[in-house]
mmCIF file of C-alpha atoms in Angstrom:
data_model
loop_
_atom_site.group_PDB
_atom_site.id
_atom_site.type_symbol
_atom_site.label_atom_id
_atom_site.label_comp_id
_atom_site.label_asym_id
_atom_site.label_seq_id
_atom_site.Cartn_x
_atom_site.Cartn_y
_atom_site.Cartn_z
ATOM 1 C CA MET A 1395 12.763 -8.357 -28.064
ATOM 2 C CA GLY A 1396 16.302 -7.083 -27.876
ATOM 3 C CA GLU A 1397 17.971 -4.183 -26.158
ATOM 4 C CA VAL A 1398 17.580 -0.504 -26.885
ATOM 5 C CA SER A 1399 19.702 2.424 -25.897
ATOM 6 C CA THR A 1400 17.849 4.774 -23.566
ATOM 7 C CA LYS A 1401 18.386 8.255 -22.154
ATOM 8 C CA SER A 1402 17.131 9.462 -18.818
ATOM 9 C CA SER A 1403 13.813 11.255 -19.118
ATOM 10 C CA GLY A 1404 14.371 13.096 -15.826
ATOM 11 C CA TYR A 1405 11.250 14.419 -14.159
ATOM 12 C CA LYS A 1406 8.747 12.602 -16.398
ATOM 13 C CA GLU A 1407 8.866 9.311 -14.472
ATOM 14 C CA TYR A 1408 8.151 11.275 -11.287
ATOM 15 C CA VAL A 1409 5.148 13.031 -12.864
ATOM 16 C CA ALA A 1410 3.758 9.678 -14.043
ATOM 17 C CA GLY A 1411 4.291 8.249 -10.558
ATOM 18 C CA LEU A 1412 2.479 11.182 -8.947
ATOM 19 C CA LEU A 1413 -0.580 10.582 -11.133
ATOM 20 C CA ALA A 1414 -0.435 6.895 -10.228
ATOM 21 C CA GLY A 1415 -0.487 7.862 -6.547
ATOM 22 C CA VAL A 1416 -3.614 9.980 -6.989
ATOM 23 C CA ALA A 1417 -5.358 7.038 -8.691
ATOM 24 C CA THR A 1418 -4.292 4.745 -5.840
ATOM 25 C CA VAL A 1419 -5.911 6.947 -3.183
ATOM 26 C CA VAL A 1420 -9.139 7.522 -5.129
ATOM 27 C CA VAL A 1421 -9.664 3.777 -5.591
ATOM 28 C CA GLY A 1422 -8.000 2.331 -2.508
ATOM 29 C CA HIS A 1423 -8.599 4.715 0.425
ATOM 30 C CA PRO A 1424 -12.065 3.405 1.416
ATOM 31 C CA PHE A 1425 -10.650 -0.130 1.617
ATOM 32 C CA ASP A 1426 -7.681 1.221 3.573
ATOM 33 C CA THR A 1427 -9.963 2.882 6.138
ATOM 34 C CA VAL A 1428 -11.735 -0.424 6.771
ATOM 35 C CA LYS A 1429 -8.378 -2.246 6.963
ATOM 36 C CA VAL A 1430 -6.967 0.202 9.517
ATOM 37 C CA LYS A 1431 -10.078 0.043 11.728
ATOM 38 C CA LEU A 1432 -9.933 -3.759 11.701
ATOM 39 C CA GLN A 1433 -6.207 -3.783 12.454
ATOM 40 C CA LYS A 1434 -6.610 -1.329 15.319
ATOM 41 C CA HIS A 1435 -9.785 -2.517 17.024
ATOM 42 C CA ASN A 1436 -9.939 -6.219 16.198
ATOM 43 C CA THR A 1437 -6.465 -6.924 17.540
ATOM 44 C CA GLU A 1438 -7.059 -5.449 20.983
ATOM 45 C CA VAL A 1439 -7.419 -7.744 23.964
ATOM 46 C CA GLY A 1440 -10.817 -6.268 24.885
ATOM 47 C CA GLY A 1441 -12.593 -8.237 22.188
ATOM 48 C CA ILE A 1442 -13.692 -7.928 18.592
ATOM 49 C CA GLN A 1443 -15.787 -4.908 17.697
ATOM 50 C CA TYR A 1444 -16.280 -5.681 14.008
ATOM 51 C CA ARG A 1445 -17.287 -9.127 12.751
ATOM 52 C CA ASN A 1446 -15.662 -8.660 9.333
ATOM 53 C CA GLY A 1447 -14.896 -6.129 6.629
ATOM 54 C CA LEU A 1448 -18.504 -5.897 5.448
ATOM 55 C CA HIS A 1449 -19.741 -5.252 8.980
ATOM 56 C CA CYS A 1450 -17.084 -2.564 9.470
ATOM 57 C CA THR A 1451 -17.977 -0.890 6.142
ATOM 58 C CA ALA A 1452 -21.693 -0.948 6.979
ATOM 59 C CA ARG A 1453 -21.048 0.623 10.392
ATOM 60 C CA ILE A 1454 -18.962 3.417 8.853
ATOM 61 C CA LEU A 1455 -21.617 4.172 6.224
ATOM 62 C CA THR A 1456 -24.386 4.099 8.848
ATOM 63 C CA THR A 1457 -22.683 6.352 11.378
ATOM 64 C CA GLU A 1458 -20.537 8.624 9.205
ATOM 65 C CA GLY A 1459 -21.696 8.267 5.623
ATOM 66 C CA VAL A 1460 -19.455 7.918 2.559
ATOM 67 C CA LYS A 1461 -17.134 10.659 3.850
ATOM 68 C CA GLY A 1462 -16.245 8.326 6.734
ATOM 69 C CA LEU A 1463 -14.586 5.985 4.250
ATOM 70 C CA TYR A 1464 -12.363 8.863 3.101
ATOM 71 C CA LYS A 1465 -11.350 9.995 6.573
ATOM 72 C CA GLY A 1466 -7.663 10.879 6.546
ATOM 73 C CA ALA A 1467 -7.681 11.046 2.742
ATOM 74 C CA THR A 1468 -6.160 14.541 2.680
ATOM 75 C CA SER A 1469 -2.893 13.350 4.178
ATOM 76 C CA SER A 1470 -3.080 10.276 1.934
ATOM 77 C CA PHE A 1471 -3.411 12.355 -1.242
ATOM 78 C CA ILE A 1472 -0.352 14.354 -0.230
ATOM 79 C CA GLY A 1473 1.658 11.457 1.150
ATOM 80 C CA VAL A 1474 0.757 8.748 -1.363
ATOM 81 C CA ALA A 1475 1.013 11.047 -4.403
ATOM 82 C CA PHE A 1476 4.478 12.190 -3.305
ATOM 83 C CA GLU A 1477 5.455 8.657 -2.276
ATOM 84 C CA SER A 1478 4.245 7.170 -5.541
ATOM 85 C CA SER A 1479 6.080 9.847 -7.508
ATOM 86 C CA LEU A 1480 9.289 8.986 -5.666
ATOM 87 C CA VAL A 1481 8.995 5.198 -5.771
ATOM 88 C CA PHE A 1482 8.191 5.003 -9.497
ATOM 89 C CA GLY A 1483 10.719 7.702 -10.336
ATOM 90 C CA ILE A 1484 13.525 6.264 -8.189
ATOM 91 C CA TYR A 1485 12.779 2.730 -9.386
ATOM 92 C CA SER A 1486 12.917 3.769 -13.062
ATOM 93 C CA GLN A 1487 16.051 5.899 -12.662
ATOM 94 C CA THR A 1488 17.923 3.360 -10.504
ATOM 95 C CA LYS A 1489 17.018 0.547 -12.902
ATOM 96 C CA LYS A 1490 18.432 2.524 -15.822
ATOM 97 C CA PHE A 1491 21.583 3.304 -13.831
ATOM 98 C CA LEU A 1492 22.161 -0.364 -12.926
ATOM 99 C CA GLN A 1493 21.566 -1.374 -16.543
ATOM 100 C CA GLY A 1494 24.357 0.972 -17.594
ATOM 101 C CA GLY A 1495 22.169 2.951 -19.957
ATOM 102 C CA VAL A 1496 21.086 -0.124 -21.943
ATOM 103 C CA GLN A 1497 17.462 -1.031 -21.263
ATOM 104 C CA SER A 1498 16.618 -4.712 -21.610
ATOM 105 C CA SER A 1499 13.091 -5.986 -22.144
ATOM 106 C CA VAL A 1500 14.010 -9.206 -20.300
ATOM 107 C CA PRO A 1501 13.494 -8.866 -16.505
ATOM 108 C CA GLN A 1502 16.763 -8.861 -14.558
ATOM 109 C CA PRO A 1503 16.325 -9.706 -10.848
ATOM 110 C CA GLN A 1504 19.782 -8.284 -10.022
ATOM 111 C CA VAL A 1505 18.454 -4.930 -11.285
ATOM 112 C CA ILE A 1506 14.788 -5.088 -10.231
ATOM 113 C CA LEU A 1507 15.280 -6.130 -6.594
ATOM 114 C CA PRO A 1508 17.828 -3.474 -5.490
ATOM 115 C CA SER A 1509 16.086 -0.734 -7.508
ATOM 116 C CA ALA A 1510 12.705 -1.487 -5.921
ATOM 117 C CA ALA A 1511 14.079 -1.995 -2.396
ATOM 118 C CA PHE A 1512 16.052 1.269 -2.620
ATOM 119 C CA GLY A 1513 12.961 3.154 -3.781
ATOM 120 C CA GLY A 1514 10.947 1.592 -0.960
ATOM 121 C CA ALA A 1515 13.528 2.559 1.664
ATOM 122 C CA ILE A 1516 13.593 6.196 0.498
ATOM 123 C CA ILE A 1517 9.817 6.633 0.432
ATOM 124 C CA SER A 1518 9.416 5.185 3.926
ATOM 125 C CA PHE A 1519 10.672 8.518 5.307
ATOM 126 C CA VAL A 1520 7.800 10.274 3.514
ATOM 127 C CA LEU A 1521 5.188 7.617 4.217
ATOM 128 C CA CYS A 1522 5.794 7.199 7.941
ATOM 129 C CA PRO A 1523 4.509 10.632 9.130
ATOM 130 C CA SER A 1524 1.686 10.785 6.572
ATOM 131 C CA GLU A 1525 0.511 7.273 7.459
ATOM 132 C CA LEU A 1526 0.742 7.967 11.176
ATOM 133 C CA VAL A 1527 -1.619 10.937 10.729
ATOM 134 C CA LYS A 1528 -3.858 8.930 8.375
ATOM 135 C CA CYS A 1529 -4.128 5.973 10.756
ATOM 136 C CA ARG A 1530 -4.884 8.158 13.781
ATOM 137 C CA MET A 1531 -7.607 9.932 11.825
ATOM 138 C CA GLN A 1532 -9.052 6.662 10.543
ATOM 139 C CA VAL A 1533 -9.372 4.945 13.930
ATOM 140 C CA GLN A 1534 -11.535 7.814 15.139
ATOM 141 C CA GLY A 1535 -15.243 7.718 14.527
ATOM 142 C CA THR A 1536 -18.711 8.198 15.899
ATOM 143 C CA ASP A 1537 -19.428 4.473 15.953
ATOM 144 C CA SER A 1538 -20.446 3.340 19.437
ATOM 145 C CA LEU A 1539 -18.558 0.078 18.866
ATOM 146 C CA VAL A 1540 -15.277 1.970 18.734
ATOM 147 C CA PRO A 1541 -13.669 3.214 21.954
ATOM 148 C CA LYS A 1542 -12.812 6.903 22.002
ATOM 149 C CA SER A 1543 -9.159 7.311 21.026
ATOM 150 C CA GLY A 1544 -8.651 11.049 20.818
ATOM 151 C CA SER A 1545 -10.204 13.824 18.839
ATOM 152 C CA TYR A 1546 -8.548 15.356 15.801
ATOM 153 C CA ARG A 1547 -10.404 17.948 13.714
ATOM 154 C CA SER A 1548 -8.166 17.550 10.671
ATOM 155 C CA PRO A 1549 -4.895 15.938 9.535
ATOM 156 C CA LEU A 1550 -3.077 19.179 10.355
ATOM 157 C CA ASP A 1551 -4.592 19.213 13.836
ATOM 158 C CA CYS A 1552 -3.498 15.600 14.316
ATOM 159 C CA ALA A 1553 0.063 16.367 13.199
ATOM 160 C CA LEU A 1554 0.313 19.453 15.434
ATOM 161 C CA LYS A 1555 -1.041 17.608 18.489
ATOM 162 C CA THR A 1556 1.387 14.743 17.872
ATOM 163 C CA ILE A 1557 4.331 17.169 17.654
ATOM 164 C CA ARG A 1558 3.118 18.996 20.767
ATOM 165 C CA SER A 1559 2.919 15.797 22.829
ATOM 166 C CA ASP A 1560 5.749 13.707 21.351
ATOM 167 C CA GLY A 1561 7.981 16.156 19.496
ATOM 168 C CA VAL A 1562 8.815 16.017 15.789
ATOM 169 C CA THR A 1563 10.187 12.497 16.241
ATOM 170 C CA GLY A 1564 6.682 11.428 17.258
ATOM 171 C CA LEU A 1565 5.624 11.715 13.610
ATOM 172 C CA PHE A 1566 8.194 9.033 12.763
ATOM 173 C CA ARG A 1567 6.918 6.490 15.257
ATOM 174 C CA GLY A 1568 6.932 3.117 13.487
ATOM 175 C CA GLY A 1569 9.592 4.330 11.051
ATOM 176 C CA MET A 1570 11.693 1.155 11.047
ATOM 177 C CA THR A 1571 8.603 -0.991 10.488
ATOM 178 C CA THR A 1572 7.562 1.252 7.595
ATOM 179 C CA LEU A 1573 11.052 0.975 6.066
ATOM 180 C CA LEU A 1574 10.989 -2.824 6.300
ATOM 181 C CA ARG A 1575 7.494 -2.995 4.828
ATOM 182 C CA GLU A 1576 8.283 -0.723 1.896
ATOM 183 C CA SER A 1577 11.674 -2.231 1.037
ATOM 184 C CA VAL A 1578 10.460 -5.827 1.047
ATOM 185 C CA GLY A 1579 7.028 -5.024 -0.374
ATOM 186 C CA ASN A 1580 8.252 -2.984 -3.334
ATOM 187 C CA ALA A 1581 10.901 -5.585 -4.208
ATOM 188 C CA VAL A 1582 8.111 -8.164 -4.388
ATOM 189 C CA PHE A 1583 5.690 -5.815 -6.190
ATOM 190 C CA PHE A 1584 8.022 -4.792 -9.009
ATOM 191 C CA SER A 1585 9.334 -8.344 -9.449
ATOM 192 C CA VAL A 1586 5.820 -9.686 -9.978
ATOM 193 C CA TYR A 1587 4.888 -6.709 -12.173
ATOM 194 C CA GLU A 1588 7.946 -7.004 -14.436
ATOM 195 C CA TYR A 1589 7.818 -10.785 -14.870
ATOM 196 C CA VAL A 1590 4.059 -11.078 -15.445
ATOM 197 C CA ARG A 1591 4.167 -8.126 -17.865
ATOM 198 C CA TYR A 1592 7.099 -9.632 -19.768
ATOM 199 C CA TYR A 1593 5.507 -13.054 -20.206
ATOM 200 C CA MET A 1594 2.128 -11.608 -21.181
ATOM 201 C CA HIS A 1595 3.704 -9.393 -23.853
ATOM 202 C CA LEU A 1596 5.837 -12.340 -25.012
ATOM 203 C CA ARG A 1597 2.745 -14.457 -25.421
ATOM 204 C CA LEU A 1598 0.915 -11.695 -27.293
ATOM 205 C CA ASN A 1599 3.872 -11.132 -29.623
ATOM 206 C CA ASN A 1600 3.916 -14.842 -30.431
ATOM 207 C CA SER A 1601 0.198 -14.851 -31.231
ATOM 208 C CA SER A 1602 -1.487 -13.499 -34.336
ATOM 209 C CA SER A 1603 -3.315 -10.710 -32.496
ATOM 210 C CA ASP A 1604 -1.889 -7.191 -32.514
ATOM 211 C CA PRO A 1605 -1.592 -5.452 -29.123
ATOM 212 C CA ASN A 1606 -3.670 -2.276 -28.747
ATOM 213 C CA ASN A 1607 -4.436 0.266 -26.055
ATOM 214 C CA LEU A 1608 -7.249 -1.865 -24.615
ATOM 215 C CA THR A 1609 -4.905 -4.843 -24.407
ATOM 216 C CA ASP A 1610 -2.267 -2.710 -22.663
ATOM 217 C CA ILE A 1611 -4.861 -1.543 -20.117
ATOM 218 C CA GLY A 1612 -5.903 -5.149 -19.491
ATOM 219 C CA ILE A 1613 -2.276 -6.173 -18.961
ATOM 220 C CA GLY A 1614 -1.799 -3.185 -16.652
ATOM 221 C CA ILE A 1615 -4.824 -4.155 -14.561
ATOM 222 C CA LEU A 1616 -3.615 -7.749 -14.207
ATOM 223 C CA THR A 1617 0.066 -6.983 -13.555
ATOM 224 C CA GLY A 1618 -0.709 -4.140 -11.127
ATOM 225 C CA GLY A 1619 -3.375 -6.133 -9.313
ATOM 226 C CA LEU A 1620 -1.213 -9.243 -8.955
ATOM 227 C CA GLY A 1621 1.746 -7.113 -7.883
ATOM 228 C CA GLY A 1622 -0.417 -5.494 -5.208
ATOM 229 C CA VAL A 1623 -1.649 -8.838 -3.915
ATOM 230 C CA ALA A 1624 1.948 -10.100 -3.779
ATOM 231 C CA PHE A 1625 3.059 -6.920 -1.959
ATOM 232 C CA TRP A 1626 0.471 -7.295 0.805
ATOM 233 C CA SER A 1627 0.843 -11.057 1.063
ATOM 234 C CA ALA A 1628 4.529 -10.507 1.817
ATOM 235 C CA VAL A 1629 4.266 -7.608 4.273
ATOM 236 C CA LEU A 1630 0.801 -7.724 5.846
ATOM 237 C CA PRO A 1631 2.090 -8.789 9.290
ATOM 238 C CA LEU A 1632 4.452 -5.783 9.259
ATOM 239 C CA ASP A 1633 1.555 -3.531 8.276
ATOM 240 C CA VAL A 1634 -0.544 -4.791 11.187
ATOM 241 C CA ALA A 1635 2.347 -4.086 13.551
ATOM 242 C CA LYS A 1636 2.821 -0.599 12.069
ATOM 243 C CA THR A 1637 -0.844 0.301 12.604
ATOM 244 C CA ILE A 1638 -0.730 -0.849 16.228
ATOM 245 C CA ILE A 1639 2.540 1.025 16.879
ATOM 246 C CA GLN A 1640 1.353 4.268 15.276
ATOM 247 C CA THR A 1641 -2.089 4.352 16.903
ATOM 248 C CA SER A 1642 -1.030 3.345 20.404
ATOM 249 C CA PRO A 1643 -1.729 6.151 22.916
ATOM 250 C CA ASP A 1644 1.036 4.808 25.174
ATOM 251 C CA LYS A 1645 4.393 6.413 24.331
ATOM 252 C CA SER A 1646 6.257 3.640 26.140
ATOM 253 C CA SER A 1647 4.624 0.833 24.128
ATOM 254 C CA PRO A 1648 7.065 -1.290 22.075
ATOM 255 C CA THR A 1649 8.016 -0.200 18.550
ATOM 256 C CA ASN A 1650 9.738 -3.442 17.559
ATOM 257 C CA PRO A 1651 7.296 -4.976 15.033
ATOM 258 C CA PHE A 1652 8.173 -8.559 15.967
ATOM 259 C CA ARG A 1653 7.560 -7.902 19.670
ATOM 260 C CA VAL A 1654 4.270 -6.215 18.805
ATOM 261 C CA LEU A 1655 3.096 -9.135 16.677
ATOM 262 C CA ASN A 1656 4.103 -11.553 19.414
ATOM 263 C CA SER A 1657 1.960 -9.653 21.921
ATOM 264 C CA VAL A 1658 -1.165 -9.516 19.734
ATOM 265 C CA ARG A 1659 -3.262 -12.456 20.856
ATOM 266 C CA PRO A 1660 -0.253 -14.782 20.877
ATOM 267 C CA SER A 1661 -2.261 -17.921 20.119
ATOM 268 C CA ASN A 1662 -3.854 -16.314 17.087
ATOM 269 C CA SER A 1663 -1.537 -13.529 15.902
ATOM 270 C CA LEU A 1664 -0.689 -14.897 12.458
ATOM 271 C CA ILE A 1665 -4.314 -15.662 11.686
ATOM 272 C CA ILE A 1666 -5.263 -12.103 12.670
ATOM 273 C CA CYS A 1667 -2.608 -10.670 10.357
ATOM 274 C CA PHE A 1668 -4.133 -12.330 7.319
ATOM 275 C CA VAL A 1669 -7.776 -12.070 8.340
ATOM 276 C CA VAL A 1670 -7.855 -8.307 8.905
ATOM 277 C CA MET A 1671 -7.773 -7.575 5.178
ATOM 278 C CA GLU A 1672 -10.342 -10.193 4.268
ATOM 279 C CA LEU A 1673 -13.905 -9.476 3.301
ATOM 280 C CA VAL A 1674 -15.239 -12.252 5.517
ATOM 281 C CA SER A 1675 -13.625 -13.335 8.795
ATOM 282 C CA PRO A 1676 -14.446 -15.978 11.447
ATOM 283 C CA THR A 1677 -18.095 -16.054 12.497
ATOM 284 C CA ALA A 1678 -18.756 -15.648 16.187
ATOM 285 C CA ASP A 1679 -20.923 -18.751 16.573
ATOM 286 C CA THR A 1680 -18.827 -21.398 14.826
ATOM 287 C CA GLY A 1681 -15.323 -19.973 14.908
ATOM 288 C CA GLN A 1682 -14.848 -21.282 11.388
ATOM 289 C CA GLN A 1683 -12.810 -19.171 8.986
ATOM 290 C CA HIS A 1684 -14.357 -18.354 5.630
ATOM 291 C CA ARG A 1685 -11.483 -16.987 3.644
ATOM 292 C CA GLY A 1686 -12.490 -13.877 1.725
ATOM 293 C CA PRO A 1687 -10.354 -12.346 -1.012
ATOM 294 C CA THR A 1688 -7.314 -10.407 0.176
ATOM 295 C CA ILE A 1689 -7.528 -8.668 -3.205
ATOM 296 C CA VAL A 1690 -10.409 -6.518 -1.907
ATOM 297 C CA ARG A 1691 -8.043 -3.593 -1.458
ATOM 298 C CA ALA A 1692 -4.740 -4.634 -2.997
ATOM 299 C CA PHE A 1693 -5.929 -5.581 -6.463
ATOM 300 C CA PRO A 1694 -8.007 -2.541 -7.528
ATOM 301 C CA ALA A 1695 -5.763 0.086 -5.928
ATOM 302 C CA ASN A 1696 -2.560 -1.224 -7.487
ATOM 303 C CA ALA A 1697 -4.233 -2.009 -10.793
ATOM 304 C CA ALA A 1698 -5.344 1.649 -10.946
ATOM 305 C CA ALA A 1699 -1.800 2.782 -10.100
ATOM 306 C CA ILE A 1700 -0.119 0.722 -12.830
ATOM 307 C CA VAL A 1701 -2.689 1.553 -15.528
ATOM 308 C CA THR A 1702 -2.381 5.270 -14.712
ATOM 309 C CA TRP A 1703 1.432 5.089 -14.595
ATOM 310 C CA GLU A 1704 1.722 3.290 -17.923
ATOM 311 C CA LEU A 1705 -0.761 5.618 -19.653
ATOM 312 C CA ALA A 1706 1.056 8.671 -18.258
ATOM 313 C CA MET A 1707 4.408 7.263 -19.381
ATOM 314 C CA LYS A 1708 3.009 6.743 -22.875
ATOM 315 C CA LEU A 1709 1.548 10.281 -23.013
ATOM 316 C CA LEU A 1710 4.846 11.722 -21.795
ATOM 317 C CA GLY A 1711 6.743 9.817 -24.483
ATOM 318 C CA ILE A 1712 8.668 7.495 -22.151
ATOM 319 C CA LYS A 1713 9.471 4.027 -23.475
ATOM 320 C CA ASN A 1714 8.612 1.375 -20.871
ATOM 321 C CA ASP A 1715 10.151 -1.865 -22.170
#
């Protein structure tokens, strides 16, 4: 696998990224709703409302039905589709720029890391307001276990009420935390994606079997899923802090993510950060932790994104070496 000269394909990478974003929301939003409810309500000093992810999911389905799992999805479709379009587009274009117009099939960390971090930093300005609205919609519900935390009829209503009470800057509450999460997370995500993809293709090329579309989809599922798991493993504490910052009704509450994490059940804060995304968490009677898979949300959502992105790139005639 050598090097090939490449020309910029302009808007096509952004179109492929947009489609990847749509796939991410369709597959991942129900898991995200459960994650946000756990992060919001199970980190409050008043006590745990949900025993684990399964309990939270069951409560949502019982009290709100399937539509409860997609609460806040409208803002997610807009925000994540646009964000995904930007991050994949910016990553691809910046990578080509740093490579000087010569695309190498061998992963180059000096190209991947800054390209991904730059893309992550840019999209944080889009993600912050859309995620603030999404999180505030998601923590609402008719479940009696959940304390009343405001009433928003729609994402637009939530955005307008936030602007009315906090000004336009209120939509960007938690902005620095979002920027840190996206910069670090995307650098990790694309590094894992590029390296795993490279070595899998290298192994296939050295074997007697010929790669086909089904093989490419399988590689996309694995590389996207592993990249997603790596992303959230690296930035989950920041994501917990962001949820708490953005859903806090107190305007004067701290927005420094490290201060927030330090104040969340100090003796147990790190455990909480990594338990909130798990399928099974500590049982009330024994206090023992039964580690469930953190891939519950990260793997399928990111696998769907990468498979969709790569298929769209192929259909649009973009070479993705």
